[in-house]
């Protein structure tokens, strides 16, 4: 009897270990497939989205040259310029939009920055200085910092290498 009870116990242990091994192997396979097989579907989705979205490559040669110029001038990507052009379908209006984005700080960003401690007057000064210097307005206000930082525009101008003509009374 004891032999039979010992044999049953070993069979049960072997069965439990076998089931555990199968569950572990299945879990490992699921993990592997989700990490590697799922990546293929994500890559396929990205490729499909890229094909559906307008891109720089879809533009004609002369339009690509214009996109290159705007991208360099307004410090943005060629793809972003191309997407904007495809949306607007007019290079002049595309240029105006890019110019506005470059020389101004969006209203929602201004609101958030004001909540974060930036001065509205400093943001307006950054936009004016941006037009005079050709440096992105958002870059200038970031360099100026929050009102509590106490940094002056003269310091920012020196850091950015901005030299402005001094207005003098020549009489």
PDB file of C-alpha atoms in Angstrom:
ATOM      1  CA  UNK A   1       0.000   0.000   0.000  1.00  0.00           C
ATOM      2  CA  UNK A   2       2.761   2.359   0.861  1.00  0.00           C
ATOM      3  CA  UNK A   3       4.372   1.672  -2.521  1.00  0.00           C
ATOM      4  CA  UNK A   4       1.108   2.530  -4.242  1.00  0.00           C
ATOM      5  CA  UNK A   5       0.656   5.743  -2.220  1.00  0.00           C
ATOM      6  CA  UNK A   6       4.244   6.800  -2.955  1.00  0.00           C
ATOM      7  CA  UNK A   7       3.761   6.076  -6.644  1.00  0.00           C
ATOM      8  CA  UNK A   8       0.544   8.148  -6.767  1.00  0.00           C
ATOM      9  CA  UNK A   9       2.306  10.981  -5.020  1.00  0.00           C
ATOM     10  CA  UNK A  10       5.127  10.962  -7.581  1.00  0.00           C
ATOM     11  CA  UNK A  11       2.629  10.883 -10.463  1.00  0.00           C
ATOM     12  CA  UNK A  12       0.776  13.878  -8.971  1.00  0.00           C
ATOM     13  CA  UNK A  13       4.012  15.828  -8.521  1.00  0.00           C
ATOM     14  CA  UNK A  14       5.071  14.985 -12.089  1.00  0.00           C
ATOM     15  CA  UNK A  15       1.663  16.075 -13.403  1.00  0.00           C
ATOM     16  CA  UNK A  16       1.806  19.340 -11.453  1.00  0.00           C
ATOM     17  CA  UNK A  17       5.330  20.051 -12.679  1.00  0.00           C
ATOM     18  CA  UNK A  18       4.313  19.250 -16.263  1.00  0.00           C
ATOM     19  CA  UNK A  19       1.328  21.601 -16.072  1.00  0.00           C
ATOM     20  CA  UNK A  20       3.505  24.326 -14.560  1.00  0.00           C
ATOM     21  CA  UNK A  21       6.083  23.860 -17.310  1.00  0.00           C
ATOM     22  CA  UNK A  22       3.392  24.096 -20.017  1.00  0.00           C
ATOM     23  CA  UNK A  23       1.923  27.258 -18.462  1.00  0.00           C
ATOM     24  CA  UNK A  24       5.382  28.804 -18.162  1.00  0.00           C
ATOM     25  CA  UNK A  25       6.241  27.928 -21.772  1.00  0.00           C
ATOM     26  CA  UNK A  26       2.922  29.314 -23.042  1.00  0.00           C
ATOM     27  CA  UNK A  27       3.453  32.529 -21.055  1.00  0.00           C
ATOM     28  CA  UNK A  28       6.947  32.917 -22.471  1.00  0.00           C
ATOM     29  CA  UNK A  29       5.675  32.413 -25.997  1.00  0.00           C
ATOM     30  CA  UNK A  30       2.900  34.968 -25.495  1.00  0.00           C
ATOM     31  CA  UNK A  31       5.411  37.445 -24.095  1.00  0.00           C
ATOM     32  CA  UNK A  32       7.769  36.893 -27.034  1.00  0.00           C
ATOM     33  CA  UNK A  33       4.998  37.239 -29.619  1.00  0.00           C
ATOM     34  CA  UNK A  34       3.610  40.380 -28.010  1.00  0.00           C
ATOM     35  CA  UNK A  35       7.057  42.001 -27.891  1.00  0.00           C
ATOM     36  CA  UNK A  36       8.219  41.029 -31.364  1.00  0.00           C
ATOM     37  CA  UNK A  37       5.133  40.179 -33.383  1.00  0.00           C
ATOM     38  CA  UNK A  38       3.261  43.236 -32.104  1.00  0.00           C
ATOM     39  CA  UNK A  39       6.134  45.418 -33.260  1.00  0.00           C
ATOM     40  CA  UNK A  40       5.492  44.379 -36.829  1.00  0.00           C
ATOM     41  CA  UNK A  41       1.884  45.509 -36.651  1.00  0.00           C
ATOM     42  CA  UNK A  42       2.974  48.821 -35.130  1.00  0.00           C
ATOM     43  CA  UNK A  43       5.524  49.279 -37.887  1.00  0.00           C
ATOM     44  CA  UNK A  44       2.887  48.416 -40.479  1.00  0.00           C
ATOM     45  CA  UNK A  45       0.519  51.002 -38.959  1.00  0.00           C
ATOM     46  CA  UNK A  46       3.240  53.671 -39.075  1.00  0.00           C
ATOM     47  CA  UNK A  47       4.030  52.877 -42.703  1.00  0.00           C
ATOM     48  CA  UNK A  48       0.341  52.989 -43.575  1.00  0.00           C
ATOM     49  CA  UNK A  49      -0.095  56.335 -41.809  1.00  0.00           C
ATOM     50  CA  UNK A  50       2.939  57.737 -43.600  1.00  0.00           C
ATOM     51  CA  UNK A  51       1.487  56.631 -46.939  1.00  0.00           C
ATOM     52  CA  UNK A  52      -1.849  58.291 -46.150  1.00  0.00           C
ATOM     53  CA  UNK A  53      -0.306  61.557 -44.957  1.00  0.00           C
ATOM     54  CA  UNK A  54       1.124  64.060 -47.388  1.00  0.00           C
ATOM     55  CA  UNK A  55       4.876  64.229 -47.289  1.00  0.00           C
ATOM     56  CA  UNK A  56       7.812  66.070 -48.673  1.00  0.00           C
ATOM     57  CA  UNK A  57       8.436  63.267 -51.169  1.00  0.00           C
ATOM     58  CA  UNK A  58       4.962  63.705 -52.657  1.00  0.00           C
ATOM     59  CA  UNK A  59       5.776  67.277 -53.741  1.00  0.00           C
ATOM     60  CA  UNK A  60       7.072  68.149 -57.181  1.00  0.00           C
ATOM     61  CA  UNK A  61      10.693  69.199 -57.620  1.00  0.00           C
ATOM     62  CA  UNK A  62      10.017  72.949 -57.584  1.00  0.00           C
ATOM     63  CA  UNK A  63       7.705  72.607 -54.557  1.00  0.00           C
ATOM     64  CA  UNK A  64      10.411  70.657 -52.726  1.00  0.00           C
ATOM     65  CA  UNK A  65      12.868  73.485 -53.386  1.00  0.00           C
ATOM     66  CA  UNK A  66      10.419  76.001 -51.923  1.00  0.00           C
ATOM     67  CA  UNK A  67       9.781  73.693 -48.936  1.00  0.00           C
ATOM     68  CA  UNK A  68      13.549  73.451 -48.366  1.00  0.00           C
ATOM     69  CA  UNK A  69      13.859  77.234 -48.340  1.00  0.00           C
ATOM     70  CA  UNK A  70      10.955  77.694 -45.925  1.00  0.00           C
ATOM     71  CA  UNK A  71      12.225  74.892 -43.678  1.00  0.00           C
ATOM     72  CA  UNK A  72      15.645  76.518 -43.410  1.00  0.00           C
ATOM     73  CA  UNK A  73      14.272  80.034 -43.045  1.00  0.00           C
ATOM     74  CA  UNK A  74      11.774  79.178 -40.304  1.00  0.00           C
ATOM     75  CA  UNK A  75      13.881  76.487 -38.595  1.00  0.00           C
ATOM     76  CA  UNK A  76      11.397  73.664 -39.072  1.00  0.00           C
ATOM     77  CA  UNK A  77      11.356  70.313 -40.856  1.00  0.00           C
ATOM     78  CA  UNK A  78      10.742  69.873 -44.567  1.00  0.00           C
ATOM     79  CA  UNK A  79       7.981  67.380 -43.740  1.00  0.00           C
ATOM     80  CA  UNK A  80       6.185  69.939 -41.567  1.00  0.00           C
ATOM     81  CA  UNK A  81       6.390  72.558 -44.322  1.00  0.00           C
ATOM     82  CA  UNK A  82       5.150  70.043 -46.916  1.00  0.00           C
ATOM     83  CA  UNK A  83       2.206  68.996 -44.738  1.00  0.00           C
ATOM     84  CA  UNK A  84       1.259  72.633 -44.186  1.00  0.00           C
ATOM     85  CA  UNK A  85       1.504  73.383 -47.919  1.00  0.00           C
ATOM     86  CA  UNK A  86      -0.656  70.382 -48.842  1.00  0.00           C
ATOM     87  CA  UNK A  87      -3.235  71.562 -46.309  1.00  0.00           C
ATOM     88  CA  UNK A  88      -3.241  75.222 -47.464  1.00  0.00           C
ATOM     89  CA  UNK A  89      -2.383  74.668 -51.165  1.00  0.00           C
ATOM     90  CA  UNK A  90      -0.775  78.122 -51.503  1.00  0.00           C
ATOM     91  CA  UNK A  91       2.898  78.898 -50.901  1.00  0.00           C
ATOM     92  CA  UNK A  92       2.270  82.539 -49.990  1.00  0.00           C
ATOM     93  CA  UNK A  93      -0.249  81.619 -47.288  1.00  0.00           C
ATOM     94  CA  UNK A  94       2.021  78.779 -46.145  1.00  0.00           C
ATOM     95  CA  UNK A  95       4.849  81.287 -45.757  1.00  0.00           C
ATOM     96  CA  UNK A  96       2.612  83.649 -43.792  1.00  0.00           C
ATOM     97  CA  UNK A  97       1.574  80.829 -41.471  1.00  0.00           C
ATOM     98  CA  UNK A  98       5.176  79.753 -40.904  1.00  0.00           C
ATOM     99  CA  UNK A  99       6.176  83.368 -40.282  1.00  0.00           C
ATOM    100  CA  UNK A 100       3.432  83.789 -37.703  1.00  0.00           C
ATOM    101  CA  UNK A 101       4.469  80.560 -35.962  1.00  0.00           C
ATOM    102  CA  UNK A 102       8.091  81.706 -35.901  1.00  0.00           C
ATOM    103  CA  UNK A 103       7.707  85.302 -34.727  1.00  0.00           C
ATOM    104  CA  UNK A 104       4.845  84.866 -32.257  1.00  0.00           C
ATOM    105  CA  UNK A 105       4.034  82.797 -29.223  1.00  0.00           C
ATOM    106  CA  UNK A 106       0.652  81.027 -29.522  1.00  0.00           C
ATOM    107  CA  UNK A 107      -2.050  82.398 -27.216  1.00  0.00           C
ATOM    108  CA  UNK A 108      -2.562  79.089 -25.407  1.00  0.00           C
ATOM    109  CA  UNK A 109       1.183  78.881 -24.779  1.00  0.00           C
ATOM    110  CA  UNK A 110       1.205  82.472 -23.495  1.00  0.00           C
ATOM    111  CA  UNK A 111      -1.619  81.632 -21.110  1.00  0.00           C
ATOM    112  CA  UNK A 112       0.223  78.584 -19.776  1.00  0.00           C
ATOM    113  CA  UNK A 113       3.530  80.447 -19.512  1.00  0.00           C
ATOM    114  CA  UNK A 114       1.854  83.296 -17.621  1.00  0.00           C
ATOM    115  CA  UNK A 115       0.466  80.717 -15.176  1.00  0.00           C
ATOM    116  CA  UNK A 116       4.005  79.317 -14.843  1.00  0.00           C
ATOM    117  CA  UNK A 117       5.410  82.717 -13.867  1.00  0.00           C
ATOM    118  CA  UNK A 118       6.450  84.333 -17.144  1.00  0.00           C
ATOM    119  CA  UNK A 119       5.619  88.006 -17.663  1.00  0.00           C
ATOM    120  CA  UNK A 120       3.123  88.880 -20.417  1.00  0.00           C
ATOM    121  CA  UNK A 121       5.207  91.997 -21.105  1.00  0.00           C
ATOM    122  CA  UNK A 122       8.314  89.841 -21.553  1.00  0.00           C
ATOM    123  CA  UNK A 123       6.452  87.601 -24.005  1.00  0.00           C
ATOM    124  CA  UNK A 124       5.399  90.637 -26.041  1.00  0.00           C
ATOM    125  CA  UNK A 125       8.975  91.964 -25.941  1.00  0.00           C
ATOM    126  CA  UNK A 126      10.224  88.550 -27.122  1.00  0.00           C
ATOM    127  CA  UNK A 127       7.888  88.741 -30.116  1.00  0.00           C
ATOM    128  CA  UNK A 128       9.074  92.270 -30.998  1.00  0.00           C
ATOM    129  CA  UNK A 129      12.716  91.282 -30.577  1.00  0.00           C
ATOM    130  CA  UNK A 130      12.101  88.177 -32.676  1.00  0.00           C
ATOM    131  CA  UNK A 131      10.925  90.292 -35.608  1.00  0.00           C
ATOM    132  CA  UNK A 132      13.985  92.566 -35.316  1.00  0.00           C
ATOM    133  CA  UNK A 133      16.552  89.794 -34.904  1.00  0.00           C
ATOM    134  CA  UNK A 134      15.153  86.740 -36.721  1.00  0.00           C
ATOM    135  CA  UNK A 135      15.406  84.562 -33.616  1.00  0.00           C
ATOM    136  CA  UNK A 136      12.364  82.440 -32.772  1.00  0.00           C
ATOM    137  CA  UNK A 137      10.161  84.225 -30.198  1.00  0.00           C
ATOM    138  CA  UNK A 138       9.708  81.098 -28.073  1.00  0.00           C
ATOM    139  CA  UNK A 139      13.496  80.709 -27.900  1.00  0.00           C
ATOM    140  CA  UNK A 140      13.906  84.294 -26.706  1.00  0.00           C
ATOM    141  CA  UNK A 141      11.291  84.059 -23.947  1.00  0.00           C
ATOM    142  CA  UNK A 142      12.838  80.789 -22.744  1.00  0.00           C
ATOM    143  CA  UNK A 143      16.216  82.515 -22.589  1.00  0.00           C
ATOM    144  CA  UNK A 144      14.690  85.423 -20.650  1.00  0.00           C
ATOM    145  CA  UNK A 145      13.095  83.084 -18.140  1.00  0.00           C
ATOM    146  CA  UNK A 146      10.394  83.640 -15.587  1.00  0.00           C
ATOM    147  CA  UNK A 147       9.752  87.034 -14.054  1.00  0.00           C
ATOM    148  CA  UNK A 148      11.077  85.733 -10.734  1.00  0.00           C
ATOM    149  CA  UNK A 149      14.449  84.959 -12.379  1.00  0.00           C
ATOM    150  CA  UNK A 150      15.144  88.688 -12.633  1.00  0.00           C
ATOM    151  CA  UNK A 151      17.107  88.354 -15.875  1.00  0.00           C
ATOM    152  CA  UNK A 152      17.207  91.517 -17.987  1.00  0.00           C
ATOM    153  CA  UNK A 153      16.756  91.722 -21.743  1.00  0.00           C
ATOM    154  CA  UNK A 154      20.249  93.215 -22.001  1.00  0.00           C
ATOM    155  CA  UNK A 155      21.699  89.987 -20.597  1.00  0.00           C
ATOM    156  CA  UNK A 156      19.609  87.896 -23.005  1.00  0.00           C
ATOM    157  CA  UNK A 157      20.740  90.045 -25.935  1.00  0.00           C
ATOM    158  CA  UNK A 158      24.385  89.571 -24.959  1.00  0.00           C
ATOM    159  CA  UNK A 159      23.925  85.805 -24.587  1.00  0.00           C
ATOM    160  CA  UNK A 160      22.246  85.582 -27.995  1.00  0.00           C
ATOM    161  CA  UNK A 161      24.794  87.871 -29.642  1.00  0.00           C
ATOM    162  CA  UNK A 162      22.197  90.489 -30.510  1.00  0.00           C
ATOM    163  CA  UNK A 163      23.611  93.910 -31.245  1.00  0.00           C
ATOM    164  CA  UNK A 164      21.051  96.641 -31.611  1.00  0.00           C
ATOM    165  CA  UNK A 165      21.790 100.077 -32.959  1.00  0.00           C
ATOM    166  CA  UNK A 166      21.696 102.741 -30.301  1.00  0.00           C
ATOM    167  CA  UNK A 167      19.391 105.603 -31.177  1.00  0.00           C
ATOM    168  CA  UNK A 168      21.310 108.829 -30.713  1.00  0.00           C
ATOM    169  CA  UNK A 169      20.364 112.432 -31.294  1.00  0.00           C
ATOM    170  CA  UNK A 170      22.794 113.650 -33.925  1.00  0.00           C
ATOM    171  CA  UNK A 171      22.236 117.385 -34.035  1.00  0.00           C
TER     172      UNK A 171
END
